[in-house]
Coordinates of C-alpha atoms in Angstrom, one line a residue:
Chain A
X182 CA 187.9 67.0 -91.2
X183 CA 188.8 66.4 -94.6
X184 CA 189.3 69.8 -96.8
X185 CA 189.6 69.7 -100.7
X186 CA 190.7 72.4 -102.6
X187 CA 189.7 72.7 -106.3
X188 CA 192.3 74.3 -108.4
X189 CA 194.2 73.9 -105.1
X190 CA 197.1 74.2 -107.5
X191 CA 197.1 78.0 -108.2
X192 CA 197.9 80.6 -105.9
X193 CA 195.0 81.2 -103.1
X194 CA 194.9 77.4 -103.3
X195 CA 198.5 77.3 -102.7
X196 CA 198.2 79.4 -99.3
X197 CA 195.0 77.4 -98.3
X198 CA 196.7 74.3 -98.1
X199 CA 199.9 75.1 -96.7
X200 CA 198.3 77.1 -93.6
X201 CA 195.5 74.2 -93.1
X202 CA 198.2 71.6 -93.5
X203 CA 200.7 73.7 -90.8
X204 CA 198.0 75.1 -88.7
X205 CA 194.8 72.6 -88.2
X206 CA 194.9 68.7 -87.9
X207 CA 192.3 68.7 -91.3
X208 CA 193.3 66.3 -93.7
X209 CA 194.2 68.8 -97.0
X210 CA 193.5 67.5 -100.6
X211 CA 194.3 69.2 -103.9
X212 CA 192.4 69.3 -106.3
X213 CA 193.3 70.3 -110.5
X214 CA 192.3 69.5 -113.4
X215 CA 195.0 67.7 -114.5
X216 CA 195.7 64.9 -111.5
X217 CA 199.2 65.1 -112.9
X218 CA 199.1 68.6 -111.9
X219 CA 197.8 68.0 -108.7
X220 CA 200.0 65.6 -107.2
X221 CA 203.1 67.7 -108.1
X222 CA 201.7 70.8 -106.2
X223 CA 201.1 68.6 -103.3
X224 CA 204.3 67.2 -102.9
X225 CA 205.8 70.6 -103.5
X226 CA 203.6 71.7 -100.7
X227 CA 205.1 68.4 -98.3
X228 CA 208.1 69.3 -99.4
X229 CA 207.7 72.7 -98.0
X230 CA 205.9 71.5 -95.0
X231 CA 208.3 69.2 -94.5
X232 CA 211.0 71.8 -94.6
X233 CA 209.5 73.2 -91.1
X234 CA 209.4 69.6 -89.4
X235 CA 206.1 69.0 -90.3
X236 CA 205.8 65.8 -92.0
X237 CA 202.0 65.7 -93.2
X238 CA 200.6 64.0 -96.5
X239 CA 199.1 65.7 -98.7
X240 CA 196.1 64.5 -100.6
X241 CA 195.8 64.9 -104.7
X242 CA 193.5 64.0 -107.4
X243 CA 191.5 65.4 -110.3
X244 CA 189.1 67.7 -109.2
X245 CA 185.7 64.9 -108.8
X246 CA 188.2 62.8 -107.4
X247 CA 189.6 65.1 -104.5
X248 CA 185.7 66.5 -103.9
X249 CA 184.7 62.8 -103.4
X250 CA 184.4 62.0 -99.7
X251 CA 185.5 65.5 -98.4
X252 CA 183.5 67.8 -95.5
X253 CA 184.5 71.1 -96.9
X254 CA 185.3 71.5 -100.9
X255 CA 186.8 75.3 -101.5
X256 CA 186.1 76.1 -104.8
X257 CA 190.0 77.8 -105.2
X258 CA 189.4 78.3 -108.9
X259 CA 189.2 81.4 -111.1
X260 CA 185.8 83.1 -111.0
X261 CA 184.7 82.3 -115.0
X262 CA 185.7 78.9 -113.6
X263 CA 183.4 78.5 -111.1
X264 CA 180.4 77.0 -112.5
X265 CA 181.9 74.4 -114.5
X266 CA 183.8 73.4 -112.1
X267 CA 180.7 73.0 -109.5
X268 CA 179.4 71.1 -112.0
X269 CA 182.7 68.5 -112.3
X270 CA 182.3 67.6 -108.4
X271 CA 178.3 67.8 -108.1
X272 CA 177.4 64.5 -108.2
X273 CA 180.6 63.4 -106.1
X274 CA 180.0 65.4 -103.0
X275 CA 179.0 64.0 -100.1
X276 CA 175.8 64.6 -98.5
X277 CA 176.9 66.3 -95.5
X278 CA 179.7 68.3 -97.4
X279 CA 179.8 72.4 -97.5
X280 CA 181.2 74.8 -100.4
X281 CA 183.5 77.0 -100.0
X282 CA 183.5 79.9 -102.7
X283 CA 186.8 82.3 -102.2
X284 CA 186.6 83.6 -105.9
X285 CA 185.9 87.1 -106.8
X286 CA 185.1 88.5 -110.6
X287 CA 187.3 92.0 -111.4
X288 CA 188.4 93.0 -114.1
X289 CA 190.8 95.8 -115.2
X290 CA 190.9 99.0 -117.3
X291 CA 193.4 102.2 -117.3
X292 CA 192.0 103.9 -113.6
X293 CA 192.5 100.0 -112.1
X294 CA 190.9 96.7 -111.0
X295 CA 187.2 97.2 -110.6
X296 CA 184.9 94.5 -109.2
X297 CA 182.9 93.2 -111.8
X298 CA 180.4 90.7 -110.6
X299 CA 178.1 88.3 -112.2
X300 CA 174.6 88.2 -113.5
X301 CA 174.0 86.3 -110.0
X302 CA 174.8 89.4 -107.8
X303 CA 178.4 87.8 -106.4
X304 CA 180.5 84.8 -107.6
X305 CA 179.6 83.2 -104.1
X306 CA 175.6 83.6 -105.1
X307 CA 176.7 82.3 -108.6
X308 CA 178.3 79.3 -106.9
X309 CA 175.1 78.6 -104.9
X310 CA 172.8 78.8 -108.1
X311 CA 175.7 76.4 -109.4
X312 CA 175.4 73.9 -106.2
X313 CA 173.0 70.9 -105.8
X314 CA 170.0 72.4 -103.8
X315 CA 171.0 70.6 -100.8
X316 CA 174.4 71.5 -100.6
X317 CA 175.6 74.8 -98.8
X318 CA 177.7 77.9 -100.3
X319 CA 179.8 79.6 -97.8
X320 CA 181.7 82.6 -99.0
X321 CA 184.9 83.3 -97.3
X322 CA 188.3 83.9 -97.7
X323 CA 188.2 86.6 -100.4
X324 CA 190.1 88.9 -99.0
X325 CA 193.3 87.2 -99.0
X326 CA 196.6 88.3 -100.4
X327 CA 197.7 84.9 -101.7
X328 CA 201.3 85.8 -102.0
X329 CA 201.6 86.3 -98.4
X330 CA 198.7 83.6 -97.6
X331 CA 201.5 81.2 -99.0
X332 CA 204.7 82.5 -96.9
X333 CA 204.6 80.2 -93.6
X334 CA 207.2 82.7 -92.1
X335 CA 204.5 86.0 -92.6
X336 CA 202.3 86.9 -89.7
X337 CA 198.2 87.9 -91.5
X338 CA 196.5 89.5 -88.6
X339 CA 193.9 89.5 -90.7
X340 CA 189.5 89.4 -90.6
X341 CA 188.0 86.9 -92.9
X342 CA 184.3 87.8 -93.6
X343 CA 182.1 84.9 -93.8
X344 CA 178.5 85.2 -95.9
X345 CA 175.9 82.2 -96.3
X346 CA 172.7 81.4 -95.6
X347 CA 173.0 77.8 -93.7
X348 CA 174.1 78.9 -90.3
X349 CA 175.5 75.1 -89.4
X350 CA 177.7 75.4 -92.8
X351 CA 178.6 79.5 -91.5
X352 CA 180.0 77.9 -88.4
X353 CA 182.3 75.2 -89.9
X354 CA 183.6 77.7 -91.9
X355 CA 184.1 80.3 -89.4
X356 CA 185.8 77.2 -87.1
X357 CA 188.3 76.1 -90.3
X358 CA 189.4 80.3 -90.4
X359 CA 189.5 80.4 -86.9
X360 CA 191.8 77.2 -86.9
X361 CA 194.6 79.3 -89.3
X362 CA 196.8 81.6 -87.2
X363 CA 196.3 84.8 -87.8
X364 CA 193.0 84.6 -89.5
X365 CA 189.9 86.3 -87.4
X366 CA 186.1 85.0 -89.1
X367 CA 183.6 87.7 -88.8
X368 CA 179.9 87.2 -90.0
X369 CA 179.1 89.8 -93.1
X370 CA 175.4 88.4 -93.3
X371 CA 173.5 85.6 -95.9
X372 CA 174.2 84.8 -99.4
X373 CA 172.6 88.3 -100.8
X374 CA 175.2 90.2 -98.5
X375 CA 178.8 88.6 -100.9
X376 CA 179.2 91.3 -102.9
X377 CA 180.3 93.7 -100.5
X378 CA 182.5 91.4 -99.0
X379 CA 183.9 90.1 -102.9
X380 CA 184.1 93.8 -103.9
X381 CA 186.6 94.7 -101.4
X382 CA 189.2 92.3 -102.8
X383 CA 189.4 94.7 -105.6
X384 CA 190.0 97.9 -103.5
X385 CA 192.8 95.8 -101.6
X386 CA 194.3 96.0 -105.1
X387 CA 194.1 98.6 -105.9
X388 CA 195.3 100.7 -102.6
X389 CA 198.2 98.2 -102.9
X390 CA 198.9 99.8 -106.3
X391 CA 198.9 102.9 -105.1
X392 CA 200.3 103.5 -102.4
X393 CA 204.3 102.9 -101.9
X394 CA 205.2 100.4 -98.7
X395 CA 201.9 98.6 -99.3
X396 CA 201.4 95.3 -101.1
X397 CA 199.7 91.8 -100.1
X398 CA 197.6 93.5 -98.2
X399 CA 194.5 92.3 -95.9
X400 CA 191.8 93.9 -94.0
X401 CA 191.0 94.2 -90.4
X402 CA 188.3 95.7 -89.0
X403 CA 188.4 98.1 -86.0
Chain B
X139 CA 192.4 126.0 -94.6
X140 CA 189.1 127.0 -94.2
X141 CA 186.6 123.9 -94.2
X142 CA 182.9 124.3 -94.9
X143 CA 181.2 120.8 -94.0
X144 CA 177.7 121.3 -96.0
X145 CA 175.1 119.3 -93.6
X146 CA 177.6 119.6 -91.0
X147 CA 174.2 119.2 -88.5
X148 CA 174.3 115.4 -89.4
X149 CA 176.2 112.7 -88.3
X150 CA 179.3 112.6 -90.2
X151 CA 179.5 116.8 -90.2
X152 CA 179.4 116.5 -86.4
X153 CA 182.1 114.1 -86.2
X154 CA 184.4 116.2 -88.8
X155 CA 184.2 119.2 -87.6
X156 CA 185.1 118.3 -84.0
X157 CA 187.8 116.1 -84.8
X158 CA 189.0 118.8 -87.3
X159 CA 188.4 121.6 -84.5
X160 CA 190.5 119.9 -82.2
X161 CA 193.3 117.8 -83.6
X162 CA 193.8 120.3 -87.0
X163 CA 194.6 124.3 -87.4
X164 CA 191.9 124.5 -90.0
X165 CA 188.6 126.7 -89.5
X166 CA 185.8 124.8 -89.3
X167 CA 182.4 126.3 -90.7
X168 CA 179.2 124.2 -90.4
X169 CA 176.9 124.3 -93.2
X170 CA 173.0 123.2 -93.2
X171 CA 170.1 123.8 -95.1
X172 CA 168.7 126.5 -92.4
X173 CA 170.8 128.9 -91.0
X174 CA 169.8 128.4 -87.6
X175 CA 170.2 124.8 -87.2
X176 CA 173.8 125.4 -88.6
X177 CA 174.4 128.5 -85.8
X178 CA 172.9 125.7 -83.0
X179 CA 175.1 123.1 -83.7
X180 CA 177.8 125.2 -84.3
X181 CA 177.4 126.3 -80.9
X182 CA 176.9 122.9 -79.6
X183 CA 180.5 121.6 -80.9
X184 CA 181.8 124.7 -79.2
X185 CA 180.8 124.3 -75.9
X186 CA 181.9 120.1 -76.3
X187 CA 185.2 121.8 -77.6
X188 CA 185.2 123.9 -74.7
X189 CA 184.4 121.5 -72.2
X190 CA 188.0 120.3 -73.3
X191 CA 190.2 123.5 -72.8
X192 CA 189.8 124.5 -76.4
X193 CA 187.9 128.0 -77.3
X194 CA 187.6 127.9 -80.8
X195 CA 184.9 129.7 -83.4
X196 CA 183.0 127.4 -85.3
X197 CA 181.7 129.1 -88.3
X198 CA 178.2 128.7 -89.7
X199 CA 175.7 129.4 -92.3
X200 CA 173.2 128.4 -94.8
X201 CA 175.1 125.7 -97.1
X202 CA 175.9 128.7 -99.7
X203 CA 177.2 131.0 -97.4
X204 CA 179.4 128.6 -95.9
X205 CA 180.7 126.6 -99.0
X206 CA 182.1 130.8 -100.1
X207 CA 185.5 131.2 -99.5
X208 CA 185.7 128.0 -98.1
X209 CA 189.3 126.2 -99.5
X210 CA 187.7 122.5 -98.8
X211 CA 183.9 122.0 -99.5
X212 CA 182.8 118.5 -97.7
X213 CA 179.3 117.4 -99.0
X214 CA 178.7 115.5 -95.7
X215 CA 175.2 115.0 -96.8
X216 CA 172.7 112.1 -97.4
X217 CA 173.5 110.9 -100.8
X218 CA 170.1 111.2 -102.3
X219 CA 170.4 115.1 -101.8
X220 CA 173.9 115.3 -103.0
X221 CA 173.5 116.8 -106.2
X222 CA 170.8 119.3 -105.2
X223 CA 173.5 120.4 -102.6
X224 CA 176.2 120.5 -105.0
X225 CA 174.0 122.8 -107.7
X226 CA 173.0 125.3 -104.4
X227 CA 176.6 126.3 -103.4
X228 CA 178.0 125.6 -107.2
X229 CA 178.0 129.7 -108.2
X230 CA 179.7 130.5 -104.9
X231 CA 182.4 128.1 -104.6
X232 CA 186.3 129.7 -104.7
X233 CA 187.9 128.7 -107.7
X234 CA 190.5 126.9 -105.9
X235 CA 188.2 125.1 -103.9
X236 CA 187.9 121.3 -103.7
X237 CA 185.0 119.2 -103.4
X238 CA 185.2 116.2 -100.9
X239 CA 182.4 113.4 -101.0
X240 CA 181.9 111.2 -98.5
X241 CA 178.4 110.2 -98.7
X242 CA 177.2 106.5 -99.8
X243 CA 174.0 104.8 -101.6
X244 CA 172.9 102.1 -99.8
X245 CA 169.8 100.0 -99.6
X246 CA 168.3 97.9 -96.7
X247 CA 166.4 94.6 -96.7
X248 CA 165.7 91.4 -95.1
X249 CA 169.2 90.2 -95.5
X250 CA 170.8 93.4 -94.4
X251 CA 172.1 96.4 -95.8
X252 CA 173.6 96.6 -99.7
X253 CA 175.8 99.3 -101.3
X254 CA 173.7 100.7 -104.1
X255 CA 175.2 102.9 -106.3
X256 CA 173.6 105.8 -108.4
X257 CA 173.8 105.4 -112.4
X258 CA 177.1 107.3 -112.4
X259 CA 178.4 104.5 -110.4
X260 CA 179.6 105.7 -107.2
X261 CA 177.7 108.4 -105.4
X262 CA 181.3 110.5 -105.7
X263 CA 181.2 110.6 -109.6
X264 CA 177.5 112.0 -109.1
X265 CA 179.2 114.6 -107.0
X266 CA 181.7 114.9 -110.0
X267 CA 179.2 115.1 -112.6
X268 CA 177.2 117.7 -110.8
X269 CA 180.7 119.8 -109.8
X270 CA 180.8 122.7 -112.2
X271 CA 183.6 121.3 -114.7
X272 CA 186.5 123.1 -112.6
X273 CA 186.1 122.4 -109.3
X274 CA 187.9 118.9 -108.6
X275 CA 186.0 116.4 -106.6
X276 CA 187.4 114.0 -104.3
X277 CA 186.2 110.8 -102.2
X278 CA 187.1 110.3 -99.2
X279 CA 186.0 109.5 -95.6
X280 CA 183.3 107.0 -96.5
X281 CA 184.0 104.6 -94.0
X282 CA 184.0 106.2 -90.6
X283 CA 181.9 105.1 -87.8
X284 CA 179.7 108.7 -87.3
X285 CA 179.3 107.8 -83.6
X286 CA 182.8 107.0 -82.7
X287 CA 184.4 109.9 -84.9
X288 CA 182.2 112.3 -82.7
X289 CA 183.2 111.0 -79.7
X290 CA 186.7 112.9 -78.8
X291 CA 187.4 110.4 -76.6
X292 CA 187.8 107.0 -78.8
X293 CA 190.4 106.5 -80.6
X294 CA 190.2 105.5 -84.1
X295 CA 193.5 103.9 -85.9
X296 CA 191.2 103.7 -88.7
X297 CA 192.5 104.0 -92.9
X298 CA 190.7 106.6 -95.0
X299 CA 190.7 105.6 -98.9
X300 CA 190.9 108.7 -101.3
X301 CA 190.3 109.0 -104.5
X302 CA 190.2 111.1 -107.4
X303 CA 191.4 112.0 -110.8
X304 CA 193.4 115.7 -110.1
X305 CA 196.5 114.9 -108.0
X306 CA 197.0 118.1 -106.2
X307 CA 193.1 117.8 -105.0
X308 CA 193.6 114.1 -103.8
X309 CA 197.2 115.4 -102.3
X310 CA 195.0 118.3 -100.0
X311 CA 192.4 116.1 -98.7
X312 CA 194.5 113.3 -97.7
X313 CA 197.2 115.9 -96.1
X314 CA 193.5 117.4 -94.3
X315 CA 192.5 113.6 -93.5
X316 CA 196.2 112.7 -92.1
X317 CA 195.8 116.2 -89.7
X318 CA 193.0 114.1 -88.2
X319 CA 194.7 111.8 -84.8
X320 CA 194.1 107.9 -85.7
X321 CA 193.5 108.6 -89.5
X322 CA 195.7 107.6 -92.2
X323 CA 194.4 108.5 -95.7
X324 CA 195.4 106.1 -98.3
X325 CA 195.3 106.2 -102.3
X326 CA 192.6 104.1 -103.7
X327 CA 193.2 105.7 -107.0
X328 CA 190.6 107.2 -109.3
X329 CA 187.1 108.6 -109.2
X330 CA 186.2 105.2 -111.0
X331 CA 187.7 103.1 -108.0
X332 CA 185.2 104.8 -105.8
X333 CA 182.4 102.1 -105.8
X334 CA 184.5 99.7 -104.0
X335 CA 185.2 101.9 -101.3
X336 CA 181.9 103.4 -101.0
X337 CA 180.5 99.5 -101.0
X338 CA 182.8 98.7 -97.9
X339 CA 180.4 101.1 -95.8
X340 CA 178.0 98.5 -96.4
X341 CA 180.1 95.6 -95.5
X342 CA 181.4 97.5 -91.9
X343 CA 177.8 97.9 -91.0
X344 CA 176.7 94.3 -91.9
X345 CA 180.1 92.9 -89.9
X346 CA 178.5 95.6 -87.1
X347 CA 175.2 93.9 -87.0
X348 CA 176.4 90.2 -87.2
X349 CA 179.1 90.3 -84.9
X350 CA 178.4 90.2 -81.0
X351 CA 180.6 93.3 -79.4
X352 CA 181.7 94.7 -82.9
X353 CA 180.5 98.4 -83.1
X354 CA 181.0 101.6 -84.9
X355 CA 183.5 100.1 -87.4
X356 CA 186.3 101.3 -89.1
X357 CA 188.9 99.6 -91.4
X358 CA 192.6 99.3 -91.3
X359 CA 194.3 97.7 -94.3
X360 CA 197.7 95.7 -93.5

């Protein structure tokens, strides 16, 4: 399959494509805003690839541009990003293709990072409200820690919790975590049922903040 | 440490008090909202403690009498009669005695079960605002499967979040958690970062019901 990542330049991005790239035969594409942008990230990311014996291209483009002609388009971008960049891509995606919405709205104050979600209920139900009506939002891949996500030589043994109401576009999804090593997809229910799954990303923060030997953490449930 | 567990009769209590019976030095003393209903399941957890070579006294009482002179206070109650509980037992708490909420708001519909927090935010700042202003509150020990925890046999290798906003408090009930076998208490930071953990109760029970052979989960962060 062919996987684009919008904003597949920043950091969960980053991870995305190297672990598709090292671990799956999908074809990875990054998306940005800048196409400039874009194609330096993914020859950074050959580079690294390459590094390791795996010799791969990877795609690039401006963000309509990498969408166009994809199966799976991972919205990688910052949550007050989300519906614009929906928006960019809608009228390029193809009519079998599935979104992916990783993104998760916090913000922060003096007791921590609190989860802070949109008028919508979730940024994965604002990124279905975003979506053409017959195109599928899947939410996954919130609760990754991107630094370690992007470090080929660290082991995740981690659960990815997958929402959405399309139960075709829930299993694709679940087969592309499934396909990264490490990565375990468990169903956390429909659409209505992201927040929970988005709101734990800011706890994962935060017990990484306070607690000494922790950081990049994950979850796994047990 | 003397530990009153306030509904002790419930789920939750049960699975405290027998895992703090057995695996802790602490004295355990079962609180409910009838004094005989506390002495009979008092009585129950002795003879399952029994049946496993340990003869212990499991105290009991009406949730006033037990909360006196009790060091830890657990409000292992349903969340909608939390602050009732709180203002019932509020005159004859010790005034070194800690408050530990565990309970969580949550809603069910169609699409599954949804954290739902009270006004204060998290059902353990409702326990704080109720608390007479001395008494520190702490979360902690949301996110335990009731069934499993009861069952002495299972092990659990299962993270407890704790949080709160007076050290020493948070330092006691994660030193009480840790006496717990499979437990590891963790620092999720402030009474204001308690939403997000009480939300992931949610998010367990959803993975639960959505999952083929996943049951009475717990979470472990790595």
């Amino acid at each position: 399959m062919q996987i684009a990542l919008l904003g597949g330049t920043g950091d969960i991005g980053e991870g995305l494509a190297l672990r598709l790239a090292y671990d799956t035969p999908h074809e990875v594409v990054v998306g940005s805003r800048k196409a400039e942008k874009a194609e330096t990230k993914a020859e950074e990311y050959e580079t690294e690839l390459s590094s390791r014996g795996l010799d791969v291209t990877i795609g690039h483009g401006e963000n309509p541009d990498a969408a166009a002609g994809a199966d799976v388009v991972v919205l990688s971008v910052p949550a007050y990003h989300l519906a614009d960049t929906v928006d960019s891509v809608a009228d390029r995606l193809d009519r079998d293709a599935v979104l992916v919405s990783p993104a998760v709205g916090m913000k922060r104050d003096d007791a921590g990072l609190h989860y802070n979600p949109p008028g919508a209920g979730s940024v994965t139900q604002l990124a279905a409200q975003s979506a053409p009506a017959d195109v599928p939002v899947v939410g996954a891949f919130h609760n990754l820690a991107a630094g370690r996500l992007a470090n080929l030589d660290a082991e995740l043994g981690w659960d990815v919790p997958v929402v959405g109401d399309d139960a075709d576009a829930v299993s694709l999804i679940a087969d592309v975590a499934a396909g990264i090593e490490g990565l375990r997809p468990l169903r956390a229910g429909g659409l209505e049922n992201a927040a929970e799954v988005e709101s734990l990303t800011a706890l994962l923060i935060n017990l990484a903040a306070n607690n000494e030997g922790l950081h990049d953490l994950g979850v796994r449930f047990t």
